[in-house]
Amino acid sequence: MSTQSHPKGLYLLFVTEMWERFSFYGMRAIFTLYMIKALLFDKAHAADIYGTYTGLVYFTPLIGGYIADRYWGNRRSILAGGVLMAIAQFMLFFSGSLHETNVAASSWLLYGGLGMLIAGNGLFKPNISSMVGQLYAPGDKRVDSAFTIFYMGINTGSLIAPLVCGTLGDTGNPADFKWGFMAAGFGMLLSLAVFTLFKNKYLVTPEGKPIGLAPKHHHDSGEKVVHAPLTNIEKQRLAVILIVSAFVIFFWSAFEQAGASLTFFAEEQTNRNLLGFTVPASYFQSLNPVSVVIFAPIFAWIWTKLGSKGMEPSSPAKMALGLFFLALGYLVIAFGVDGLAPGVKVSMLWLVSLYVLHTFGELCLSPIGLSLVVKLSPARFTGLMMGIWFLSNAAANKFAGTLSELYPDPAKPVPHFLGYAITNLHDFFMLFVMMAGASSLVLFALSSVLKKMMHGR
């Protein structure tokens, strides 16, 4: 993959997205810790807020994409979203500054900041991604590698964010959380500055025409656009997307425990002493992006190698494998905490192993699923089906918060989920083993049928 062959606009979008993701993941790394250690929310309440926030973060891109397509264009939407998110991060900074002296104001600043982050992300997230493809002519074979480069920007930002914001905010002193939020705010300002300074110069088509401008509304001379009815093959392909989207909910609801229950576990029951240094709990959220950077090329090579031999699994089979890796990660940590008494801490290697296995699952499911939506959707339904994919992510993140509320607390009654009693951490982690494992088996069983319904795509 030759990086020199790509337009400079790709690297502008790379840097813009990198710093926006730094802002997003930096805040996320300390968010639940701030609620339970500074605002003194109980874990269930903090998990509920976290799930609602992340669920809405994945819902609002539907609205932001519509606003851009219909009224503002990509550029204006990105700028508006970035400004909202920068303001939001500084609202969280002031929330952290007031949590000891004015609890009511601190809480309102928290909720207001979350609302602005949700709205800003809705405007920013779908539009910066859509601009990547606009840099290239139709049919340009460099687009796949362009998105790979762009994806590395996301992971670079999410890699360094917990390290920086965690170092500044997750110090053991609740008064310091505000500095982590401030760093996230400055990251967003840097993203805005880079985009504003260079957008007019580099965000152009191969012919030099600007991209991402507001749409020009005009009336046709009486001409009507008629969409042909869906063929049976198209209906079957759309059905595959809908079926797979349902399984995605089970994957992300377990995967996204990283920001809530797994952070609680890292904070309270993981021995974080490393050569005399206490590793902040927030640092563990960098394990996933580090693993993506290391293993993504390996997985790409594996699929290519298997494909050359005619042995590459179908997309549904790959996604079933992703659910299997997810279940395996939770099985490993369930084994590590089996019989563990409250207050006793385990080696951080258990948590490291979980995150690495979960990254394997992500690499089998996330990029494969996005590609599947694009391949199977008729052109006139691609936006709608991508919206459904985002909705499944939104539902999964809200469900993740609900599941995090089941995290066992010796001081509280034993939680139950569909009749299953969660008396300790082993029971809690086994819930995800059963959920992801059962989903994996069902999807494996359906994969051959789904492959036929894809009709060669």
Tab-separated table of C-alpha atoms in Angstrom:
chain	number	residue	atom	x	y	z
A	1	MET	CA	0.000	0.000	0.000
A	2	SER	CA	1.757	3.111	-1.219
A	3	THR	CA	0.875	6.088	0.899
A	4	GLN	CA	2.496	8.490	-1.591
A	5	SER	CA	-0.120	7.641	-4.214
A	6	HIS	CA	-2.974	9.125	-2.208
A	7	PRO	CA	-4.220	12.729	-2.320
A	8	LYS	CA	-3.120	15.038	0.475
A	9	GLY	CA	-6.741	15.531	1.461
A	10	LEU	CA	-6.735	11.980	2.850
A	11	TYR	CA	-4.038	12.900	5.356
A	12	LEU	CA	-5.900	16.046	6.354
A	13	LEU	CA	-8.954	13.892	7.116
A	14	PHE	CA	-6.661	11.392	8.871
A	15	VAL	CA	-5.289	14.046	11.243
A	16	THR	CA	-8.691	15.676	11.759
A	17	GLU	CA	-10.253	12.323	12.684
A	18	MET	CA	-7.280	11.295	14.804
A	19	TRP	CA	-7.602	14.307	17.109
A	20	GLU	CA	-11.397	14.052	17.246
A	21	ARG	CA	-11.077	10.385	18.278
A	22	PHE	CA	-8.427	11.426	20.809
A	23	SER	CA	-11.014	13.769	22.293
A	24	PHE	CA	-13.788	11.146	22.252
A	25	TYR	CA	-11.792	8.240	23.674
A	26	GLY	CA	-9.881	10.394	26.130
A	27	MET	CA	-13.160	11.448	27.705
A	28	ARG	CA	-14.489	7.876	27.595
A	29	ALA	CA	-11.407	6.512	29.378
A	30	ILE	CA	-12.143	8.495	32.541
A	31	PHE	CA	-15.902	9.043	32.219
A	32	THR	CA	-17.241	6.232	34.434
A	33	LEU	CA	-14.358	6.634	36.878
A	34	TYR	CA	-15.245	10.319	37.228
A	35	MET	CA	-18.867	9.490	37.980
A	36	ILE	CA	-18.138	6.905	40.678
A	37	LYS	CA	-15.073	8.535	42.287
A	38	ALA	CA	-15.813	12.271	42.025
A	39	LEU	CA	-19.590	12.543	41.743
A	40	LEU	CA	-20.006	9.432	43.937
A	41	PHE	CA	-22.622	7.810	41.679
A	42	ASP	CA	-23.070	4.107	42.313
A	43	LYS	CA	-21.833	1.758	39.598
A	44	ALA	CA	-25.304	0.839	38.331
A	45	HIS	CA	-26.268	4.498	37.867
A	46	ALA	CA	-22.942	5.309	36.192
A	47	ALA	CA	-23.324	2.310	33.866
A	48	ASP	CA	-26.854	3.392	32.938
A	49	ILE	CA	-25.665	6.901	32.046
A	50	TYR	CA	-22.737	5.472	30.079
A	51	GLY	CA	-24.986	3.136	28.084
A	52	THR	CA	-27.486	5.876	27.290
A	53	TYR	CA	-24.700	8.227	26.194
A	54	THR	CA	-22.923	5.750	23.920
A	55	GLY	CA	-26.220	4.512	22.501
A	56	LEU	CA	-27.242	8.024	21.491
A	57	VAL	CA	-23.760	8.675	20.096
A	58	TYR	CA	-24.440	5.942	17.530
A	59	PHE	CA	-27.992	7.099	16.855
A	60	THR	CA	-27.429	10.771	16.039
A	61	PRO	CA	-25.189	10.174	12.970
A	62	LEU	CA	-28.413	9.275	11.160
A	63	ILE	CA	-29.659	12.806	11.795
A	64	GLY	CA	-26.277	14.428	11.126
A	65	GLY	CA	-25.925	12.641	7.811
A	66	TYR	CA	-29.377	13.791	6.746
A	67	ILE	CA	-28.649	17.408	7.704
A	68	ALA	CA	-25.443	17.349	5.672
A	69	ASP	CA	-27.020	15.693	2.632
A	70	ARG	CA	-30.036	17.978	2.653
A	71	TYR	CA	-28.828	21.341	3.944
A	72	TRP	CA	-25.319	21.996	5.234
A	73	GLY	CA	-22.903	19.748	3.366
A	74	ASN	CA	-20.056	17.786	4.935
A	75	ARG	CA	-17.734	20.699	5.703
A	76	ARG	CA	-20.202	22.846	7.620
A	77	SER	CA	-21.540	19.818	9.497
A	78	ILE	CA	-18.036	18.763	10.551
A	79	LEU	CA	-17.197	22.270	11.774
A	80	ALA	CA	-20.488	22.632	13.675
A	81	GLY	CA	-20.091	19.210	15.229
A	82	GLY	CA	-16.497	19.909	16.212
A	83	VAL	CA	-17.402	23.205	17.893
A	84	LEU	CA	-20.193	21.510	19.869
A	85	MET	CA	-17.860	18.742	21.032
A	86	ALA	CA	-15.116	21.169	22.043
A	87	ILE	CA	-17.591	23.200	24.112
A	88	ALA	CA	-18.884	19.954	25.622
A	89	GLN	CA	-15.434	18.834	26.776
A	90	PHE	CA	-14.847	22.153	28.517
A	91	MET	CA	-18.274	21.850	30.156
A	92	LEU	CA	-17.027	18.553	31.585
A	93	PHE	CA	-13.870	20.354	32.718
A	94	PHE	CA	-15.994	22.837	34.668
A	95	SER	CA	-18.090	19.949	35.999
A	96	GLY	CA	-14.887	18.450	37.375
A	97	SER	CA	-13.857	21.812	38.798
A	98	LEU	CA	-17.116	22.232	40.737
A	99	HIS	CA	-17.824	18.702	41.941
A	100	GLU	CA	-16.651	19.478	45.498
A	101	THR	CA	-18.130	22.954	45.910
A	102	ASN	CA	-21.356	22.828	43.896
A	103	VAL	CA	-22.596	19.307	43.284
A	104	ALA	CA	-25.813	20.413	41.558
A	105	ALA	CA	-24.012	22.640	39.057
A	106	SER	CA	-21.407	19.936	38.477
A	107	SER	CA	-24.101	17.383	37.634
A	108	TRP	CA	-25.934	19.734	35.276
A	109	LEU	CA	-22.683	20.565	33.490
A	110	LEU	CA	-22.076	16.829	33.114
A	111	TYR	CA	-25.475	16.171	31.530
A	112	GLY	CA	-25.273	19.294	29.361
A	113	GLY	CA	-21.822	18.307	28.159
A	114	LEU	CA	-22.995	14.810	27.300
A	115	GLY	CA	-25.909	16.223	25.317
A	116	MET	CA	-23.605	18.454	23.293
A	117	LEU	CA	-21.171	15.578	22.697
A	118	ILE	CA	-24.045	13.456	21.378
A	119	ALA	CA	-25.248	16.216	19.040
A	120	GLY	CA	-21.734	17.145	17.911
A	121	ASN	CA	-20.726	13.565	17.224
A	122	GLY	CA	-23.874	13.120	15.137
A	123	LEU	CA	-22.798	15.948	12.863
A	124	PHE	CA	-19.110	15.052	12.775
A	125	LYS	CA	-18.855	11.247	12.562
A	126	PRO	CA	-20.786	10.345	9.390
A	127	ASN	CA	-19.575	13.313	7.384
A	128	ILE	CA	-15.848	13.044	7.794
A	129	SER	CA	-15.985	9.373	6.784
A	130	SER	CA	-18.064	10.102	3.707
A	131	MET	CA	-15.539	12.702	2.498
A	132	VAL	CA	-12.817	10.070	2.159
A	133	GLY	CA	-14.488	8.469	-0.857
A	134	GLN	CA	-15.194	11.837	-2.467
A	135	LEU	CA	-11.462	12.469	-2.883
A	136	TYR	CA	-11.290	9.766	-5.554
A	137	ALA	CA	-12.807	9.284	-8.985
A	138	PRO	CA	-15.526	6.616	-9.334
A	139	GLY	CA	-13.968	3.186	-9.679
A	140	ASP	CA	-10.584	4.245	-8.270
A	141	LYS	CA	-8.990	1.106	-6.819
A	142	ARG	CA	-7.161	3.092	-4.135
A	143	VAL	CA	-10.349	3.674	-2.122
A	144	ASP	CA	-10.054	0.459	-0.058
A	145	SER	CA	-6.503	1.301	1.011
A	146	ALA	CA	-7.604	4.897	1.645
A	147	PHE	CA	-10.146	3.709	4.189
A	148	THR	CA	-7.497	1.477	5.738
A	149	ILE	CA	-5.231	4.506	6.226
A	150	PHE	CA	-8.147	6.521	7.588
A	151	TYR	CA	-9.005	3.679	10.009
A	152	MET	CA	-5.457	3.847	11.335
A	153	GLY	CA	-6.098	7.496	12.214
A	154	ILE	CA	-9.044	6.408	14.355
A	155	ASN	CA	-6.925	3.853	16.164
A	156	THR	CA	-3.975	6.208	16.597
A	157	GLY	CA	-6.227	8.702	18.349
A	158	SER	CA	-7.905	6.067	20.500
A	159	LEU	CA	-4.497	4.617	21.392
A	160	ILE	CA	-2.903	7.761	22.781
A	161	ALA	CA	-6.080	9.242	24.326
A	162	PRO	CA	-6.373	7.005	27.423
A	163	LEU	CA	-2.646	7.380	28.070
A	164	VAL	CA	-2.731	11.187	28.021
A	165	CYS	CA	-6.125	11.805	29.598
A	166	GLY	CA	-5.650	8.932	32.030
A	167	THR	CA	-2.264	10.251	33.156
A	168	LEU	CA	-3.696	13.730	33.764
A	169	GLY	CA	-7.087	12.768	35.178
A	170	ASP	CA	-6.928	9.272	36.660
A	171	THR	CA	-4.401	10.023	39.396
A	172	GLY	CA	-6.283	8.752	42.438
A	173	ASN	CA	-7.287	12.310	43.313
A	174	PRO	CA	-10.879	13.011	42.167
A	175	ALA	CA	-10.038	16.700	41.762
A	176	ASP	CA	-7.725	15.827	38.841
A	177	PHE	CA	-10.353	14.377	36.497
A	178	LYS	CA	-10.939	17.874	35.140
A	179	TRP	CA	-7.458	17.928	33.606
A	180	GLY	CA	-8.250	14.819	31.580
A	181	PHE	CA	-11.403	16.505	30.243
A	182	MET	CA	-9.387	19.635	29.460
A	183	ALA	CA	-6.887	17.592	27.440
A	184	ALA	CA	-9.801	16.061	25.510
A	185	GLY	CA	-11.095	19.576	24.831
A	186	PHE	CA	-7.755	20.755	23.475
A	187	GLY	CA	-7.612	17.655	21.268
A	188	MET	CA	-10.930	18.668	19.730
A	189	LEU	CA	-9.723	22.253	19.225
A	190	LEU	CA	-6.631	20.931	17.452
A	191	SER	CA	-8.838	18.814	15.169
A	192	LEU	CA	-10.916	21.877	14.308
A	193	ALA	CA	-7.868	24.048	13.703
A	194	VAL	CA	-6.241	21.596	11.287
A	195	PHE	CA	-9.478	21.091	9.354
A	196	THR	CA	-10.245	24.816	9.142
A	197	LEU	CA	-6.769	25.807	7.985
A	198	PHE	CA	-6.335	23.251	5.205
A	199	LYS	CA	-9.820	22.200	4.041
A	200	ASN	CA	-10.008	24.631	1.119
A	201	LYS	CA	-6.569	23.664	-0.170
A	202	TYR	CA	-6.706	19.889	0.054
A	203	LEU	CA	-10.337	18.735	0.118
A	204	VAL	CA	-10.834	18.617	-3.638
A	205	THR	CA	-11.681	16.084	-6.319
A	206	PRO	CA	-8.978	14.775	-8.699
A	207	GLU	CA	-10.075	17.606	-11.039
A	208	GLY	CA	-9.527	20.193	-8.292
A	209	LYS	CA	-13.194	20.888	-7.481
A	210	PRO	CA	-14.051	21.376	-3.780
A	211	ILE	CA	-15.891	18.551	-2.032
A	212	GLY	CA	-18.250	18.592	0.930
A	213	LEU	CA	-20.038	21.856	0.103
A	214	ALA	CA	-23.703	22.475	0.856
A	215	PRO	CA	-26.008	20.882	-1.726
A	216	LYS	CA	-27.545	23.114	-4.382
A	217	HIS	CA	-31.311	22.724	-4.396
A	218	HIS	CA	-33.040	23.120	-7.711
A	219	HIS	CA	-36.175	21.849	-9.378
A	220	ASP	CA	-36.000	19.505	-12.311
A	221	SER	CA	-37.890	20.456	-15.432
A	222	GLY	CA	-40.767	18.211	-14.529
A	223	GLU	CA	-38.573	15.105	-14.565
A	224	LYS	CA	-39.383	12.441	-11.978
A	225	VAL	CA	-36.954	9.876	-10.616
A	226	VAL	CA	-38.486	6.424	-10.556
A	227	HIS	CA	-36.964	3.676	-8.437
A	228	ALA	CA	-37.426	0.167	-9.804
A	229	PRO	CA	-38.984	-2.316	-7.372
A	230	LEU	CA	-36.655	-4.631	-5.509
A	231	THR	CA	-35.872	-7.917	-7.199
A	232	ASN	CA	-36.003	-11.178	-5.245
A	233	ILE	CA	-32.194	-11.307	-5.182
A	234	GLU	CA	-32.021	-7.759	-3.782
A	235	LYS	CA	-34.596	-8.624	-1.137
A	236	GLN	CA	-32.569	-11.638	-0.038
A	237	ARG	CA	-29.386	-9.582	0.158
A	238	LEU	CA	-31.136	-6.942	2.267
A	239	ALA	CA	-32.465	-9.707	4.500
A	240	VAL	CA	-28.870	-10.842	5.104
A	241	ILE	CA	-27.960	-7.335	6.319
A	242	LEU	CA	-30.936	-7.268	8.681
A	243	ILE	CA	-30.160	-10.720	10.088
A	244	VAL	CA	-26.474	-9.961	10.592
A	245	SER	CA	-27.330	-6.601	12.206
A	246	ALA	CA	-29.252	-8.469	14.893
A	247	PHE	CA	-26.148	-10.515	15.771
A	248	VAL	CA	-24.054	-7.335	15.841
A	249	ILE	CA	-26.092	-6.180	18.838
A	250	PHE	CA	-24.862	-9.176	20.868
A	251	PHE	CA	-21.262	-8.522	19.838
A	252	TRP	CA	-21.030	-4.822	20.650
A	253	SER	CA	-23.068	-5.048	23.871
A	254	ALA	CA	-20.373	-7.388	25.221
A	255	PHE	CA	-17.417	-5.665	23.542
A	256	GLU	CA	-18.375	-2.220	24.882
A	257	GLN	CA	-18.074	-3.339	28.505
A	258	ALA	CA	-14.613	-1.755	28.137
A	259	GLY	CA	-15.906	1.671	29.136
A	260	ALA	CA	-17.900	0.533	32.173
A	261	SER	CA	-17.748	-2.891	33.880
A	262	LEU	CA	-14.249	-3.773	32.638
A	263	THR	CA	-13.046	-0.372	33.836
A	264	PHE	CA	-14.593	-1.109	37.257
A	265	PHE	CA	-12.755	-4.444	37.242
A	266	ALA	CA	-9.460	-2.818	36.277
A	267	GLU	CA	-9.868	-0.232	39.032
A	268	GLU	CA	-10.923	-2.528	41.873
A	269	GLN	CA	-9.725	-6.085	41.294
A	270	THR	CA	-6.700	-5.916	39.011
A	271	ASN	CA	-3.165	-5.752	40.381
A	272	ARG	CA	-1.914	-2.752	38.436
A	273	ASN	CA	1.575	-2.596	39.915
A	274	LEU	CA	4.192	-2.687	37.162
A	275	LEU	CA	7.825	-2.294	38.236
A	276	GLY	CA	6.784	-0.019	41.113
A	277	PHE	CA	4.382	2.045	38.967
A	278	THR	CA	0.626	1.833	39.443
A	279	VAL	CA	-0.942	1.592	35.996
A	280	PRO	CA	-4.105	3.769	35.871
A	281	ALA	CA	-7.265	1.787	35.142
A	282	SER	CA	-7.969	4.045	32.181
A	283	TYR	CA	-4.767	2.873	30.428
A	284	PHE	CA	-6.293	-0.520	29.712
A	285	GLN	CA	-8.571	1.061	27.116
A	286	SER	CA	-5.475	1.570	24.944
A	287	LEU	CA	-4.971	-2.187	24.665
A	288	ASN	CA	-7.615	-2.573	21.961
A	289	PRO	CA	-6.259	0.060	19.530
A	290	VAL	CA	-2.692	-1.161	20.114
A	291	SER	CA	-3.834	-4.661	19.220
A	292	VAL	CA	-5.684	-3.387	16.138
A	293	VAL	CA	-2.518	-1.704	14.865
A	294	ILE	CA	-0.499	-4.887	15.444
A	295	PHE	CA	-2.941	-7.520	14.209
A	296	ALA	CA	-4.981	-5.813	11.451
A	297	PRO	CA	-2.283	-6.408	8.792
A	298	ILE	CA	-2.004	-10.035	9.941
A	299	PHE	CA	-5.735	-10.644	9.583
A	300	ALA	CA	-5.738	-8.953	6.160
A	301	TRP	CA	-2.893	-11.274	5.105
A	302	ILE	CA	-4.750	-14.339	6.423
A	303	TRP	CA	-7.920	-13.513	4.473
A	304	THR	CA	-5.882	-12.852	1.318
A	305	LYS	CA	-3.945	-16.101	1.699
A	306	LEU	CA	-7.088	-18.140	2.287
A	307	GLY	CA	-8.785	-16.388	-0.626
A	308	SER	CA	-5.942	-17.324	-3.000
A	309	LYS	CA	-6.512	-20.976	-2.060
A	310	GLY	CA	-10.280	-20.767	-2.336
A	311	MET	CA	-10.642	-21.308	1.419
A	312	GLU	CA	-11.668	-17.851	2.628
A	313	PRO	CA	-14.718	-18.041	4.928
A	314	SER	CA	-17.895	-16.212	3.924
A	315	SER	CA	-18.601	-12.859	5.563
A	316	PRO	CA	-21.248	-14.327	7.933
A	317	ALA	CA	-18.809	-17.098	8.935
A	318	LYS	CA	-16.104	-14.513	9.680
A	319	MET	CA	-18.558	-12.576	11.844
A	320	ALA	CA	-19.516	-15.772	13.686
A	321	LEU	CA	-15.794	-16.281	14.322
A	322	GLY	CA	-15.706	-12.749	15.749
A	323	LEU	CA	-18.416	-13.671	18.264
A	324	PHE	CA	-16.444	-16.817	19.131
A	325	PHE	CA	-13.303	-14.784	19.934
A	326	LEU	CA	-15.446	-12.465	22.062
A	327	ALA	CA	-16.818	-15.408	24.059
A	328	LEU	CA	-13.308	-16.852	24.396
A	329	GLY	CA	-12.018	-13.582	25.871
A	330	TYR	CA	-14.679	-13.618	28.558
A	331	LEU	CA	-14.093	-17.328	29.210
A	332	VAL	CA	-10.422	-16.618	29.893
A	333	ILE	CA	-11.141	-13.886	32.421
A	334	ALA	CA	-13.994	-15.906	33.993
A	335	PHE	CA	-11.425	-18.638	34.646
A	336	GLY	CA	-9.047	-16.044	36.121
A	337	VAL	CA	-11.597	-14.784	38.665
A	338	ASP	CA	-13.182	-18.141	39.553
A	339	GLY	CA	-13.303	-18.371	43.353
A	340	LEU	CA	-11.888	-14.860	43.740
A	341	ALA	CA	-12.922	-13.182	46.990
A	342	PRO	CA	-14.060	-9.524	46.948
A	343	GLY	CA	-11.100	-7.197	47.325
A	344	VAL	CA	-8.531	-9.751	46.099
A	345	LYS	CA	-6.720	-8.626	42.979
A	346	VAL	CA	-5.620	-10.685	39.983
A	347	SER	CA	-2.779	-10.261	37.510
A	348	MET	CA	-3.333	-7.697	34.786
A	349	LEU	CA	-2.424	-10.398	32.261
A	350	TRP	CA	-5.991	-11.708	32.496
A	351	LEU	CA	-7.350	-8.355	31.346
A	352	VAL	CA	-4.658	-8.022	28.666
A	353	SER	CA	-5.590	-11.455	27.312
A	354	LEU	CA	-9.270	-10.496	27.188
A	355	TYR	CA	-8.603	-7.304	25.236
A	356	VAL	CA	-6.356	-9.058	22.710
A	357	LEU	CA	-8.937	-11.783	22.071
A	358	HIS	CA	-11.663	-9.149	21.773
A	359	THR	CA	-9.562	-7.350	19.163
A	360	PHE	CA	-9.377	-10.586	17.165
A	361	GLY	CA	-13.162	-10.652	17.334
A	362	GLU	CA	-13.439	-7.025	16.257
A	363	LEU	CA	-11.187	-7.610	13.243
A	364	CYS	CA	-13.364	-10.549	12.176
A	365	LEU	CA	-16.628	-8.653	12.573
A	366	SER	CA	-16.430	-4.855	12.344
A	367	PRO	CA	-14.713	-4.183	8.979
A	368	ILE	CA	-16.344	-7.282	7.487
A	369	GLY	CA	-19.787	-6.047	8.501
A	370	LEU	CA	-19.302	-2.575	7.058
A	371	SER	CA	-18.069	-4.061	3.808
A	372	LEU	CA	-21.056	-6.432	3.759
A	373	VAL	CA	-23.531	-3.542	3.998
A	374	VAL	CA	-21.924	-1.777	1.041
A	375	LYS	CA	-21.657	-4.957	-1.076
A	376	LEU	CA	-25.213	-6.178	-0.541
A	377	SER	CA	-27.184	-2.923	-0.604
A	378	PRO	CA	-28.651	-1.656	-3.879
A	379	ALA	CA	-27.186	1.787	-4.542
A	380	ARG	CA	-30.486	3.507	-3.776
A	381	PHE	CA	-30.661	1.847	-0.330
A	382	THR	CA	-27.041	2.028	0.809
A	383	GLY	CA	-27.606	5.038	3.077
A	384	LEU	CA	-30.686	3.501	4.650
A	385	MET	CA	-28.996	0.164	5.305
A	386	MET	CA	-25.927	1.888	6.755
A	387	GLY	CA	-28.347	3.738	9.006
A	388	ILE	CA	-29.784	0.427	10.190
A	389	TRP	CA	-26.233	-0.746	10.880
A	390	PHE	CA	-25.680	2.352	13.036
A	391	LEU	CA	-28.990	1.715	14.799
A	392	SER	CA	-27.850	-1.789	15.735
A	393	ASN	CA	-24.719	-0.226	17.236
A	394	ALA	CA	-26.863	2.263	19.136
A	395	ALA	CA	-29.051	-0.516	20.538
A	396	ALA	CA	-25.944	-2.533	21.446
A	397	ASN	CA	-24.346	0.317	23.360
A	398	LYS	CA	-27.512	0.992	25.347
A	399	PHE	CA	-27.774	-2.748	26.087
A	400	ALA	CA	-24.097	-2.695	27.142
A	401	GLY	CA	-24.931	-0.132	29.811
A	402	THR	CA	-27.851	-2.249	31.034
A	403	LEU	CA	-25.591	-5.297	31.300
A	404	SER	CA	-22.925	-3.265	33.141
A	405	GLU	CA	-25.525	-2.489	35.810
A	406	LEU	CA	-25.403	-6.200	36.685
A	407	TYR	CA	-21.772	-5.898	37.838
A	408	PRO	CA	-21.792	-7.600	41.256
A	409	ASP	CA	-21.534	-5.471	44.372
A	410	PRO	CA	-21.276	-7.284	47.752
A	411	ALA	CA	-23.132	-4.417	49.432
A	412	LYS	CA	-26.186	-4.811	47.199
A	413	PRO	CA	-28.755	-7.530	46.456
A	414	VAL	CA	-27.738	-10.213	43.961
A	415	PRO	CA	-28.709	-9.055	40.429
A	416	HIS	CA	-30.529	-11.392	38.050
A	417	PHE	CA	-30.723	-11.520	34.275
A	418	LEU	CA	-33.523	-13.627	32.775
A	419	GLY	CA	-33.495	-15.783	35.915
A	420	TYR	CA	-29.687	-16.117	35.970
A	421	ALA	CA	-28.267	-15.074	39.357
A	422	ILE	CA	-25.004	-13.111	39.264
A	423	THR	CA	-23.428	-13.715	42.669
A	424	ASN	CA	-19.805	-12.967	41.775
A	425	LEU	CA	-17.479	-11.883	38.972
A	426	HIS	CA	-17.257	-15.397	37.549
A	427	ASP	CA	-21.024	-15.457	37.089
A	428	PHE	CA	-20.932	-11.981	35.549
A	429	PHE	CA	-18.301	-12.818	32.938
A	430	MET	CA	-19.910	-16.196	32.176
A	431	LEU	CA	-23.068	-14.308	31.176
A	432	PHE	CA	-21.120	-12.864	28.229
A	433	VAL	CA	-19.571	-16.242	27.431
A	434	MET	CA	-23.039	-17.752	27.113
A	435	MET	CA	-24.496	-14.806	25.214
A	436	ALA	CA	-21.659	-14.436	22.690
A	437	GLY	CA	-21.055	-18.170	22.453
A	438	ALA	CA	-24.695	-18.974	21.682
A	439	SER	CA	-24.838	-16.155	19.106
A	440	SER	CA	-21.672	-17.485	17.478
A	441	LEU	CA	-23.067	-21.012	17.172
A	442	VAL	CA	-26.362	-19.804	15.706
A	443	LEU	CA	-24.614	-17.550	13.169
A	444	PHE	CA	-22.235	-20.379	12.188
A	445	ALA	CA	-25.271	-22.601	11.624
A	446	LEU	CA	-26.910	-19.927	9.456
A	447	SER	CA	-23.779	-18.910	7.542
A	448	SER	CA	-24.208	-21.339	4.633
A	449	VAL	CA	-27.820	-20.224	4.115
A	450	LEU	CA	-26.825	-16.571	4.352
A	451	LYS	CA	-24.018	-17.120	1.857
A	452	LYS	CA	-26.531	-18.443	-0.677
A	453	MET	CA	-28.808	-15.458	-0.022
A	454	MET	CA	-25.880	-13.139	-0.854
A	455	HIS	CA	-25.806	-14.498	-4.439
A	456	GLY	CA	-22.093	-14.250	-5.009
A	457	ARG	CA	-21.449	-10.927	-3.305
